[in-house]
C-alpha positions as semicolon CSV with decimal commas, in nm:
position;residue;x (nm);y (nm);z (nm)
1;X;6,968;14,395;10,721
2;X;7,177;14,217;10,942
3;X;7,527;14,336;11,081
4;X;7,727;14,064;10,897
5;X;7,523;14,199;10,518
6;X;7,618;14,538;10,627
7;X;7,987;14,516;10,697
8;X;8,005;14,309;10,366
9;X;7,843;14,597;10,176
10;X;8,048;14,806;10,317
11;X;8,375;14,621;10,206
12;X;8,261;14,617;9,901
13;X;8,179;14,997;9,852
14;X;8,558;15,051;9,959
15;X;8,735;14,812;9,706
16;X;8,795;14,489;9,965
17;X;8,600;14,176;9,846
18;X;8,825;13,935;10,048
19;X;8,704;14,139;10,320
20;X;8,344;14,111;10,216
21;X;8,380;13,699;10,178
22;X;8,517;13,658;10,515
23;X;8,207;13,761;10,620
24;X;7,892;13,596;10,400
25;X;8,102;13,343;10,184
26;X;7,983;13,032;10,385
27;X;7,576;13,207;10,336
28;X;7,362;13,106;10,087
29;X;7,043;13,357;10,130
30;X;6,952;13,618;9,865
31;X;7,146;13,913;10,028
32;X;7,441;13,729;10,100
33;X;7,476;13,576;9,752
34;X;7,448;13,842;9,584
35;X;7,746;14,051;9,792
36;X;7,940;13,733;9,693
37;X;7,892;13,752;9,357
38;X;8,012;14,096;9,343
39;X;8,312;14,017;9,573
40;X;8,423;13,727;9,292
41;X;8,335;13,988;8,994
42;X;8,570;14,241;9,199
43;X;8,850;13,956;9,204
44;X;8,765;13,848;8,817
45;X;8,590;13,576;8,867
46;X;8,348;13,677;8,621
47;X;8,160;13,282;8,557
48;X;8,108;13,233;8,912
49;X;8,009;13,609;8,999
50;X;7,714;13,568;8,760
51;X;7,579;13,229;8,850
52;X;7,557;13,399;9,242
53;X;7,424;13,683;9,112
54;X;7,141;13,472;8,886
55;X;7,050;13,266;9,220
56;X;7,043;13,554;9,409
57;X;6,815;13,753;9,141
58;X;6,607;13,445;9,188
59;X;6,595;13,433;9,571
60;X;6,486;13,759;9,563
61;X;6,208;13,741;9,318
62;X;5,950;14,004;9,245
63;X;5,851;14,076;9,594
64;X;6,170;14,225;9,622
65;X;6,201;14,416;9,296
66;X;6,472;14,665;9,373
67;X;6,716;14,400;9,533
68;X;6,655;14,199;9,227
69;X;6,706;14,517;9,021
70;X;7,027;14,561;9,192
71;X;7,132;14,210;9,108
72;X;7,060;14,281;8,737
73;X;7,252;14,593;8,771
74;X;7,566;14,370;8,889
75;X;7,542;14,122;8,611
76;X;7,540;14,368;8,326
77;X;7,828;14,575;8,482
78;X;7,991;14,207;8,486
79;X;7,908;14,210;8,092
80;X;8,050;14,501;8,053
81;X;8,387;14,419;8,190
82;X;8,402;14,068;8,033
83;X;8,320;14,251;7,697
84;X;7,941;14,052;7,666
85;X;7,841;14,331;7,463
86;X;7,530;14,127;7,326
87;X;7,431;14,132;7,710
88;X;7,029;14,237;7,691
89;X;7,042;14,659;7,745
90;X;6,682;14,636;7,823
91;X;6,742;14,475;8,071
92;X;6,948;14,732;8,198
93;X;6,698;15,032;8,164
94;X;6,411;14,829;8,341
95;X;6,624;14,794;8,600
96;X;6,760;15,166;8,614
97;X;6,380;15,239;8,597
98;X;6,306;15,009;8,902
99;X;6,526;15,161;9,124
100;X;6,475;15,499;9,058
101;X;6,142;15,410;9,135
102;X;6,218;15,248;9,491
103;X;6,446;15,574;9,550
104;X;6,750;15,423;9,467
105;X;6,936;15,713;9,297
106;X;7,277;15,589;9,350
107;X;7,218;15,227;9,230
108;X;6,997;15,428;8,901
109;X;7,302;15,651;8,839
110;X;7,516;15,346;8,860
111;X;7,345;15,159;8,581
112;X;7,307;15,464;8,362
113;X;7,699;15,462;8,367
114;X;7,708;15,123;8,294
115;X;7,503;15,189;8,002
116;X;7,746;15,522;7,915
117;X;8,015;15,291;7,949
118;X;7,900;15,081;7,685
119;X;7,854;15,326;7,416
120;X;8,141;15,486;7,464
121;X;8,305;15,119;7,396
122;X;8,118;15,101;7,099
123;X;8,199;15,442;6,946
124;X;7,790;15,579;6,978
125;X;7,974;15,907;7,147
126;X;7,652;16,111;7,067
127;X;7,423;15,876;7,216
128;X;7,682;15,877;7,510
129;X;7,737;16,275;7,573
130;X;7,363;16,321;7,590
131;X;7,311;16,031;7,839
132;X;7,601;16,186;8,030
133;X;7,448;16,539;8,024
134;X;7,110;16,374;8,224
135;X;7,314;16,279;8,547
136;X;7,443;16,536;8,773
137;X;7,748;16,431;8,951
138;X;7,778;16,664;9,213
139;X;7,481;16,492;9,369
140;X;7,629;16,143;9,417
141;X;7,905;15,961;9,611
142;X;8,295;16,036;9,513
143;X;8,292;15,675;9,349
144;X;8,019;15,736;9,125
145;X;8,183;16,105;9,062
146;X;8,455;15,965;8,948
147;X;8,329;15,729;8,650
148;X;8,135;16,021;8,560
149;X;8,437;16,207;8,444
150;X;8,619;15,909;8,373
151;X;8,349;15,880;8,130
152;X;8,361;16,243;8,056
153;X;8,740;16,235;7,962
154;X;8,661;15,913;7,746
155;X;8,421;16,102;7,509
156;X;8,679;16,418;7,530
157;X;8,972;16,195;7,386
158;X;8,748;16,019;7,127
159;X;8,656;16,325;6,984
160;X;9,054;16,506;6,986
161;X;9,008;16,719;7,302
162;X;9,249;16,698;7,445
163;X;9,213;17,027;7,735
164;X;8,830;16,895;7,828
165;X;9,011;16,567;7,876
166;X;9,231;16,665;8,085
167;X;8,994;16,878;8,286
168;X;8,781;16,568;8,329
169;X;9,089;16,371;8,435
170;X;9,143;16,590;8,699
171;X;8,847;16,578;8,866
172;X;8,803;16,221;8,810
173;X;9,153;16,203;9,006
174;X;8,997;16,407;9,264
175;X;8,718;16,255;9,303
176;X;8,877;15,900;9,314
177;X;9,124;15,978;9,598
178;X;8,848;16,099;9,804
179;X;8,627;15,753;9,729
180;X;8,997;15,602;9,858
181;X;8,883;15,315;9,607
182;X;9,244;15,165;9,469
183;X;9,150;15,072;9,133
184;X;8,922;15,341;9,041
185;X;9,211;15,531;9,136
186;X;9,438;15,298;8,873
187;X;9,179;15,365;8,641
188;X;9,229;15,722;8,643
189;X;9,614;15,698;8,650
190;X;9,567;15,496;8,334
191;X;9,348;15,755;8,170
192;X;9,575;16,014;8,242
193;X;9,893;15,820;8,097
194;X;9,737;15,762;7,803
195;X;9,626;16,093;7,762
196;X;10,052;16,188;7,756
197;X;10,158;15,922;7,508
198;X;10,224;15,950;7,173
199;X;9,876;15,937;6,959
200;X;9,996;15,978;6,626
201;X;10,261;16,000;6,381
202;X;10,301;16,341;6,169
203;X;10,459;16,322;5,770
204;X;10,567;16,597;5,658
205;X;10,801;16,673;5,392
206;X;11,031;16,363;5,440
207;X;11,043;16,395;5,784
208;X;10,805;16,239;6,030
209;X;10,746;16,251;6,457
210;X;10,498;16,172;6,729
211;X;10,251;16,369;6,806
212;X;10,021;16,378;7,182
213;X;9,698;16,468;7,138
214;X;9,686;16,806;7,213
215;X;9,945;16,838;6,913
216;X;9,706;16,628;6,702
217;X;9,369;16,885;6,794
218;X;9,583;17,167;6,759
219;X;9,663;17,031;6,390
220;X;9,273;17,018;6,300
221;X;9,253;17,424;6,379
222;X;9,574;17,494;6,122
223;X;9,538;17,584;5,755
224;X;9,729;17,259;5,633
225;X;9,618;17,020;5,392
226;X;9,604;16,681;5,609
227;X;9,571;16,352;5,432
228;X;9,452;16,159;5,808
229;X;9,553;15,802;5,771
230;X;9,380;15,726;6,086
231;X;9,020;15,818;5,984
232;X;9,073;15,814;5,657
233;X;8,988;16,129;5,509
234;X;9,121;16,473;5,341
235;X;9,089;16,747;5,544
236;X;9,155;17,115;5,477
237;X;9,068;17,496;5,559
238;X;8,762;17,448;5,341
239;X;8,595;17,126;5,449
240;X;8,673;16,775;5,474
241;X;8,641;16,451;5,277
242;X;8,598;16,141;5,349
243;X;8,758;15,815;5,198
244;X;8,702;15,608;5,467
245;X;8,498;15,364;5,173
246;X;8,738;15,411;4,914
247;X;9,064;15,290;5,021
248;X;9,223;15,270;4,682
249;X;9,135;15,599;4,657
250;X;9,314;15,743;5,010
251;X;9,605;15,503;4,886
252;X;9,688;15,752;4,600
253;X;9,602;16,072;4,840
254;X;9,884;15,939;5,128
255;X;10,094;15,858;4,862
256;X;10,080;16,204;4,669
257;X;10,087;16,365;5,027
258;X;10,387;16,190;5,125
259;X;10,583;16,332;4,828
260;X;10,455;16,674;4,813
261;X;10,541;16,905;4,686
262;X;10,720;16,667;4,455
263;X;10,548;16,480;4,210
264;X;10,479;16,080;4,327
265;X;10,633;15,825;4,059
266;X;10,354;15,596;3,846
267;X;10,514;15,335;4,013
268;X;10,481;15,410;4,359
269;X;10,117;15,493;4,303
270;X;10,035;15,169;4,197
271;X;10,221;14,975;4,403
272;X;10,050;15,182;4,706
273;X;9,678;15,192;4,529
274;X;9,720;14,825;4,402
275;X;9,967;14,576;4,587
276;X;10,152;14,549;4,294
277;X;10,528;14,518;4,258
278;X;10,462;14,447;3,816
279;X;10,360;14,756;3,600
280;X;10,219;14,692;3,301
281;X;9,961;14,927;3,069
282;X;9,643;14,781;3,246
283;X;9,761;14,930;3,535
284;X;9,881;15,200;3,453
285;X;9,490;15,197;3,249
286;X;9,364;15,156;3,600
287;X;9,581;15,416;3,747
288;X;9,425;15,727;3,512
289;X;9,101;15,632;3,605
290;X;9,141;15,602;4,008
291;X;9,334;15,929;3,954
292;X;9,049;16,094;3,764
293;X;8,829;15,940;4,100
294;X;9,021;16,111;4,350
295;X;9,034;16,419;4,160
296;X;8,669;16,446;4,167
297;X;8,650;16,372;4,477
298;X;8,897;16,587;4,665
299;X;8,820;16,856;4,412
300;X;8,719;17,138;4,647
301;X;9,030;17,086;4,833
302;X;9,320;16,990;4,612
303;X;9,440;16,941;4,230
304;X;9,577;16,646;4,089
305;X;9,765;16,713;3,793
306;X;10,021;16,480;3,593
307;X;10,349;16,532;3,518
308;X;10,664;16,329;3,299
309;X;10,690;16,078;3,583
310;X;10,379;16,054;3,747
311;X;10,138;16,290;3,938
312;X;10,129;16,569;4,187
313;X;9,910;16,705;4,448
314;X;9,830;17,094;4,429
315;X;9,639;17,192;4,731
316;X;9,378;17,515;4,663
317;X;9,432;17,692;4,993
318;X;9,634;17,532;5,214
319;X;10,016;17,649;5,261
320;X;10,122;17,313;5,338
321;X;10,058;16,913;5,281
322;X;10,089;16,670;5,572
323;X;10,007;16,345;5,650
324;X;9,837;16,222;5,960
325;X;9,920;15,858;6,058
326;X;9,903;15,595;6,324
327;X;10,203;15,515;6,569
328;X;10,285;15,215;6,454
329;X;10,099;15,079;6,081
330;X;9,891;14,737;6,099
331;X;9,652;14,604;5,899
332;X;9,410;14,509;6,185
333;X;9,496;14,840;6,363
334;X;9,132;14,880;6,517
335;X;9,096;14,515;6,667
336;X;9,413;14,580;6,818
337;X;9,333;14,929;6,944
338;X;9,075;14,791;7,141
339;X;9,216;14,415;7,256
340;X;9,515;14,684;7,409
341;X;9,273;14,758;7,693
342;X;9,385;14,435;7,887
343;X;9,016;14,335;7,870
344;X;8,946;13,984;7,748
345;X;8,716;14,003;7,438
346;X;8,484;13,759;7,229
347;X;8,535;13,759;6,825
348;X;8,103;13,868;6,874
349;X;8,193;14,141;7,114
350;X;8,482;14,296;6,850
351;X;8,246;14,257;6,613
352;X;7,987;14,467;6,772
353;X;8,182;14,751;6,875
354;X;8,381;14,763;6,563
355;X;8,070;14,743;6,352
356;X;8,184;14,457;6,139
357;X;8,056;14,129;6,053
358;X;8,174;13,827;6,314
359;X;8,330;13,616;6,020
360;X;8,583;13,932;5,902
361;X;8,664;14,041;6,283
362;X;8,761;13,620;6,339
363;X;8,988;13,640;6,002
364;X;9,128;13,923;6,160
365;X;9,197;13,758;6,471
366;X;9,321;13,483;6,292
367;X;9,605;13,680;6,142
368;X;9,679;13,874;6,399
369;X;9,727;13,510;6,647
370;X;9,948;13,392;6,360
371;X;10,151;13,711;6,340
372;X;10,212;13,606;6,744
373;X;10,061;13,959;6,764
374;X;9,747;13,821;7,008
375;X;9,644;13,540;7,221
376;X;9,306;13,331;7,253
377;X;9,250;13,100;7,554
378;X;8,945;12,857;7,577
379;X;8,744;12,685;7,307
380;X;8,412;12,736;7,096
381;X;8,194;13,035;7,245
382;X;8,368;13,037;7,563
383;X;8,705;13,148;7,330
384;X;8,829;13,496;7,453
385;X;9,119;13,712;7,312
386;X;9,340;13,918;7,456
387;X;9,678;14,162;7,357
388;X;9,912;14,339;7,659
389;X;9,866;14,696;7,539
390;X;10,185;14,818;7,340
391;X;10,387;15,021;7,575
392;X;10,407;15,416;7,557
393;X;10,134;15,416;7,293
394;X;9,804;15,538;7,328
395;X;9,625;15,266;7,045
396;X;9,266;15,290;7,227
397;X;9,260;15,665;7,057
398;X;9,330;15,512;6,719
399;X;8,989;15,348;6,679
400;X;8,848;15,451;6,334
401;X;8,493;15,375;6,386
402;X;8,489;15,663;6,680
């Protein structure tokens, strides 16, 4: 490797492409194309980062498996951050699997975080925690160390832990300063500002404020009866429902929950459960029968029993009734939970991570542009959306998929 190649890599590995072009940008051989292409994916040139990557893939060819393993590495990390999420995994693993055959470890540990990465994106935390439990950081460069807890904190915040998060925030911050990298470093400061904004919004009793998360996990180990309007489910001291598929159902339980322990009107339940502003005796018809639903279904946890005006939720064990809601209510809460990342995404992209077909995720979109909520630049599959995140709210924990 020649002096020039090395200084470049080197540039790159501390966060300075303009550094690492003023040294190979007027070269056109394998190495040097590829460093390029990483240089313009580290200033966000994302098109032109992958066609030097592809041509330096090719330069390479098989002879040189491991620098054309590295290139694929590149271009999928590239994917990631552009939000290709229909970028090939398998190519991915080969490559992981080439270099750890060359001896590679770092460049293998860096596409198994890639891969991480990705499933933490698209809410497979399982699938994530036990890739995450394979790699052991302590054996790898601060950079790397750091995206390993970054990761780590990512899967604790997901899942409402909010101490392990903040352990893993800490060491990602330690670990960052010591790779001296700037925007790993922003990364981390990110984390660890979202981790101290509001999450959710408690309802209790008439009276409603924000909760962090640590107040939100501390609220899943208490005895109340919580109606969770941002996973959509009943939970209580003996076990948990979910109504994530019924949403007329939850309708009537948030509704009851909001006015316990008074009774909720007939006419507030159906204009919750139904949209409707008219009453008439079909719906109030309809009304019995969703009521004898939820009954049945929230039966090991609550009554629901009727009274003069309407009905009234009578929880079995739990002292208390409270609801559990999002910061701020939207319709197409989720899409915007994850366009508030700053990332540009693709309708396909949303639609992958959110598990949803692409037509429903571009109706979505659709409203949400209208509603002046989002914007789109470019045209046909090249379109990409985009939404500055709302300040002093942390929406990315609101996903209800996760």
């Amino acid at each position: 490797m020649d002096s020039l190649i090395t200084a470049a890599a080197r540039a790159l590995a501390s966060g300075d492409p303009l550094g690492a072009l003023d040294r190979v940008a007027l070269r056109d051989d394998p190495p040097a194309l590829a460093l390029r292409g990483i240089a313009m994916a580290q200033l966000g040139d994302f098109p032109r980062a992958k066609i030097l990557l592809r041509r330096a893939a090719r330069g390479f060819g098989n002879r040189e498996a491991a620098a054309q393993a590295r290139c694929v590495v590149a271009e999928a990390e590239i994917a990631l951050a552009s939000r290709d999420l229909n970028w090939p995994v398998k190519r991915l693993a080969a490559a992981a699997a080439v270099l750890s055959t060359h001896g590679d470890r770092i460049n293998a540990a860096h596409a198994r975080y890639i891969e991480i990465r990705r499933l933490l994106l698209i809410g497979q935390l399982d699938a994530a925690e036990r890739a995450l439990a394979t790699i052991e950081p302590e054996e790898l460069p601060p950079a790397l160390q750091a995206v390993h807890w970054l990761a780590g904190a990512g899967i604790a915040l997901r899942r409402l832990q909010a101490a392990a998060a903040r352990s893993a925030l800490a060491a990602a911050s330690g670990a960052a300063r010591r790779a001296g990298i700037p925007a790993l470093m922003a990364e981390v400061d990110g984390a660890q500002l979202m981790l101290e904004a509001p999450t959710a919004r408690l309802l209790a009793r008439g009276e409603e404020r924000l909760l962090r998360l640590d107040e939100v996990e501390a609220l899943q180990s208490t005895e109340a009866l919580v109606v969770d309007a941002c996973r959509y489910a009943v939970r209580g001291p003996d076990g948990a429902v979910s109504l994530a598929t019924r949403p007329v159902l939850f309708a009537l339980a948030r509704e009851l929950a909001e006015a316990w322990p008074a009774d909720a009107p007939r006419d507030a339940l159906i204009a919750r459960a139904f949209r409707s502003k008219l009453t008439d005796e079909s719906h109030r018809a309809r009304l019995r029968v969703e009521i004898g639903r939820l009954r049945a279904a929230i039966e090991p946890l609550a009554r629901v029993s009727a009274t003069p005006r309407g009905f009234a939720l009578s929880p079995r064990a739990a002292p208390e009734v409270v609801v559990l809601a999002r910061p701020v209510e939207e319709k197409h809460a989720a899409v915007l939970a994850l366009l508030a990342d700053g990332e540009t995404w693709a309708s396909s992209a949303l639609a992958v991570a959110l598990g949803s077909s692409q037509r429903n995720i571009q109706r979505a979109l659709d409203a949400l542009a209208e509603g002046g909520k989002i914007q789109s630049y470019g045209r046909g599959r090249a379109r990409r959306w985009v939404m500055p995140p709302t300040p002093g709210f942390a929406t990315a924990l609101l996903l209800t998929a996760l």
